[in-house]
PDB file of C-alpha atoms in Angstrom:
ATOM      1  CA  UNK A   1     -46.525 -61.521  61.693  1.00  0.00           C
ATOM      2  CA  UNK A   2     -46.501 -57.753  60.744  1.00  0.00           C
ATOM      3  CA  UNK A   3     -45.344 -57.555  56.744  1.00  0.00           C
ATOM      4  CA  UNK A   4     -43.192 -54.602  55.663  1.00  0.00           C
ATOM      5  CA  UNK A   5     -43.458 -53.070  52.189  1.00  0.00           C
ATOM      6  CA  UNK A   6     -41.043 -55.563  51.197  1.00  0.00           C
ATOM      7  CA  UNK A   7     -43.310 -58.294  52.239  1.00  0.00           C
ATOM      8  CA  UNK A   8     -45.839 -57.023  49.970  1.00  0.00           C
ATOM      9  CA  UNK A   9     -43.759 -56.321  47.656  1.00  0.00           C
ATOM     10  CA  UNK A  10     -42.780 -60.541  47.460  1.00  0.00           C
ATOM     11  CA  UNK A  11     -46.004 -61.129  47.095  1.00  0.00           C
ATOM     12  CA  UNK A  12     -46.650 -59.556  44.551  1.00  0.00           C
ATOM     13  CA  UNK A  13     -44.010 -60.882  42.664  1.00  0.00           C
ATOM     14  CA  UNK A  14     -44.773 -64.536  43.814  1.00  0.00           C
ATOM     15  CA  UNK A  15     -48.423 -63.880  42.139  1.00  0.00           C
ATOM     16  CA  UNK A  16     -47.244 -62.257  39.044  1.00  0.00           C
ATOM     17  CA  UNK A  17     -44.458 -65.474  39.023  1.00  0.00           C
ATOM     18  CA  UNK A  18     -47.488 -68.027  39.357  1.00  0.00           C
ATOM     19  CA  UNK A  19     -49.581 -66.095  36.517  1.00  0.00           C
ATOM     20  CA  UNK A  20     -46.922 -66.307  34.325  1.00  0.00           C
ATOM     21  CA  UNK A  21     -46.422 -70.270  35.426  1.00  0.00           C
ATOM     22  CA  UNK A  22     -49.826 -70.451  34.323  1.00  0.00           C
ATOM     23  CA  UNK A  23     -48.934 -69.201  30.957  1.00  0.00           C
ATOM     24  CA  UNK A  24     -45.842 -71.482  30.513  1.00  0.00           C
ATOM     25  CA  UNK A  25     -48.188 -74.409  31.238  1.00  0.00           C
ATOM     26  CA  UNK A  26     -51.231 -73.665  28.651  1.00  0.00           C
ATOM     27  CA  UNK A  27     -48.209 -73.411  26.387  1.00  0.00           C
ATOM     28  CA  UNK A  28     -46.927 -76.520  27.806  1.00  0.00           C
ATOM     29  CA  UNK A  29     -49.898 -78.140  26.685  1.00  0.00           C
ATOM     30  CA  UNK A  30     -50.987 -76.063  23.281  1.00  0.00           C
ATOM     31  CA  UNK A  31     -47.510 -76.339  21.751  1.00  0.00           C
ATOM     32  CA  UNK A  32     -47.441 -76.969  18.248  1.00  0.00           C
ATOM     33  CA  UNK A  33     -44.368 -79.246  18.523  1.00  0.00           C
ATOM     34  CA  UNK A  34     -42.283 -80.706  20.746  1.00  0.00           C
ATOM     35  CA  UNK A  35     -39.999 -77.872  21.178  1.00  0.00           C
ATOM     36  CA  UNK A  36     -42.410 -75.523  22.343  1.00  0.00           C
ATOM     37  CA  UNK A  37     -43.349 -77.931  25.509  1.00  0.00           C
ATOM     38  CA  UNK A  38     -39.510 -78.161  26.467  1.00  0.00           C
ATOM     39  CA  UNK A  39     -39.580 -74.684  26.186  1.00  0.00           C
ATOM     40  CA  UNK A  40     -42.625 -74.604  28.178  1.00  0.00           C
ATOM     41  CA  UNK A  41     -41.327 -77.357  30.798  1.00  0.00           C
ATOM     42  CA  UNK A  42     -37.822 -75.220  31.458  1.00  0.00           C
ATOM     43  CA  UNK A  43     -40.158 -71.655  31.374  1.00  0.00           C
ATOM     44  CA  UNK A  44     -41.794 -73.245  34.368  1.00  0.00           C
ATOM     45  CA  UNK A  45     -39.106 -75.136  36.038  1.00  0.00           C
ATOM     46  CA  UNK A  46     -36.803 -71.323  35.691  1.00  0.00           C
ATOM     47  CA  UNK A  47     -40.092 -69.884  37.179  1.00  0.00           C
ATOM     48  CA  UNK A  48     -40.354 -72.796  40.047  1.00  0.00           C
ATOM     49  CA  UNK A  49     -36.920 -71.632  40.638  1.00  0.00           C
ATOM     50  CA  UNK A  50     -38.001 -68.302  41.244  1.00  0.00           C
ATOM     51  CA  UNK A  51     -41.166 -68.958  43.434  1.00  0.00           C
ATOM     52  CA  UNK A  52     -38.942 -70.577  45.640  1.00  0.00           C
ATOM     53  CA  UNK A  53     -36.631 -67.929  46.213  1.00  0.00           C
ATOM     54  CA  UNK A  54     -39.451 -65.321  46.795  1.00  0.00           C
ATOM     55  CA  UNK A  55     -40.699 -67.715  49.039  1.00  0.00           C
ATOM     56  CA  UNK A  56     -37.882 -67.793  51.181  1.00  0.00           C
ATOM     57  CA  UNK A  57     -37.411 -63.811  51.245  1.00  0.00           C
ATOM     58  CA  UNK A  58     -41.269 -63.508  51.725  1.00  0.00           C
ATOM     59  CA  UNK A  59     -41.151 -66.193  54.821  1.00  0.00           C
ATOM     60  CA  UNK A  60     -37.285 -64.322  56.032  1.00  0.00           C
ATOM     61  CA  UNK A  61     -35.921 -68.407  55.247  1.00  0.00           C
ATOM     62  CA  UNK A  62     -32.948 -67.593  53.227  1.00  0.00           C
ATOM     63  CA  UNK A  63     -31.757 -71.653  53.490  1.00  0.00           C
ATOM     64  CA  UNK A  64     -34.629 -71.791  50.685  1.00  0.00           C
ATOM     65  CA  UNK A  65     -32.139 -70.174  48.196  1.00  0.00           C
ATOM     66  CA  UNK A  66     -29.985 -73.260  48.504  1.00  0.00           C
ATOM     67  CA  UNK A  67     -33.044 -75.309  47.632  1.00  0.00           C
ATOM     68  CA  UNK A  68     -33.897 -72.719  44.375  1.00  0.00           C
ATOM     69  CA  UNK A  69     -30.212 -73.257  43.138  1.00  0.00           C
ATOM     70  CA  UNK A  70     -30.029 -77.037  43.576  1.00  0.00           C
ATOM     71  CA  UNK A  71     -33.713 -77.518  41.536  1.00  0.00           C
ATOM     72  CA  UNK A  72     -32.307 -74.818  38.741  1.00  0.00           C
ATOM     73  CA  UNK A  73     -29.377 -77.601  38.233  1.00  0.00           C
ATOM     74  CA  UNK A  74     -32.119 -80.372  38.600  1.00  0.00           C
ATOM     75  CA  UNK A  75     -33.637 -78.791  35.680  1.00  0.00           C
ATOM     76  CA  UNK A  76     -31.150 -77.563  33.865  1.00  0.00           C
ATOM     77  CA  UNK A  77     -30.148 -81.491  33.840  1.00  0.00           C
ATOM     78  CA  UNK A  78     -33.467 -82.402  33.060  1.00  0.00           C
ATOM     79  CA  UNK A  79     -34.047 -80.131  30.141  1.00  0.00           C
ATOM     80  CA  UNK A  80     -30.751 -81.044  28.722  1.00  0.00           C
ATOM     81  CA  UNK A  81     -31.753 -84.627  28.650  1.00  0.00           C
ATOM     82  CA  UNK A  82     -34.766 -83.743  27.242  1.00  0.00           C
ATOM     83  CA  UNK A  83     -33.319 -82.431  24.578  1.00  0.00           C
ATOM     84  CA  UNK A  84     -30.887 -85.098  23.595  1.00  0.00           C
ATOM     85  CA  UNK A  85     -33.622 -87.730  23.436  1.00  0.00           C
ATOM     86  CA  UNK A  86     -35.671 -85.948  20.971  1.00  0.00           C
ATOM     87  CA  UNK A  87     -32.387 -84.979  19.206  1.00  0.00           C
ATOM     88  CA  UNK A  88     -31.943 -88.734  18.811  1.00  0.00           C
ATOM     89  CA  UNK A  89     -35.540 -89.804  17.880  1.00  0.00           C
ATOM     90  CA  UNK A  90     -35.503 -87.284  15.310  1.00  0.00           C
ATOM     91  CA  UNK A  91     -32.308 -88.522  13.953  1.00  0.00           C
ATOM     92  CA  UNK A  92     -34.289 -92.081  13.507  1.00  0.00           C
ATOM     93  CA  UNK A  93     -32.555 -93.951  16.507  1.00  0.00           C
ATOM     94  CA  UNK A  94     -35.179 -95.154  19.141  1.00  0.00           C
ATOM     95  CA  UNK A  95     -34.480 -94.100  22.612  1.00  0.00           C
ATOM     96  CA  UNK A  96     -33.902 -97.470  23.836  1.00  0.00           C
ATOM     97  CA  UNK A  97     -30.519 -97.400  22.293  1.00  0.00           C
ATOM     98  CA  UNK A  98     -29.048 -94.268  23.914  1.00  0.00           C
TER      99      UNK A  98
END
């Protein structure tokens, strides 16, 4: 496999995507509160989303784009769920009774 500049040029941006992964998880795990590690969780689920579309470009698989957009519902889903338990903990309701 010969790669083009625009080869390089997804590799690059699939390294600078997993850097910046790395990132969202030390935050994911150094987060003052709770927020901060859901923001961390979507951060690198949005980034996930992205590593798998370079991916696809980088490897000429453009099916993987269908895979990117069904994980960036996934976790749009997730986060949103997330969110609504900790909502309801905070309110004082345990999450048993959703």
């Amino acid at each position: 496999m010969i790669w083009d500049l625009n080869h390089v040029a997804y590799a690059g941006a699939a390294l600078g995507i997993m850097a910046i992964m790395v990132l969202a998880l030390a935050r994911g795990f150094f987060g003052p509160t709770i927020f901060d590690r859901v923001l961390a969780a979507n951060m690198f689920g949005t980034k996930t989303v992205l590593l798998i579309a370079v991916y696809g470009f980088l490897t000429d698989r453009p099916d993987f784009l269908d895979i990117a957009i069904t994980y960036a519902l996934i976790n749009f889903i997730g986060v949103i769920a997330v969110l609504k338990v900790v909502e309801r903990v905070a309110d004082g309701k345990r999450p048993e009774d959703l």
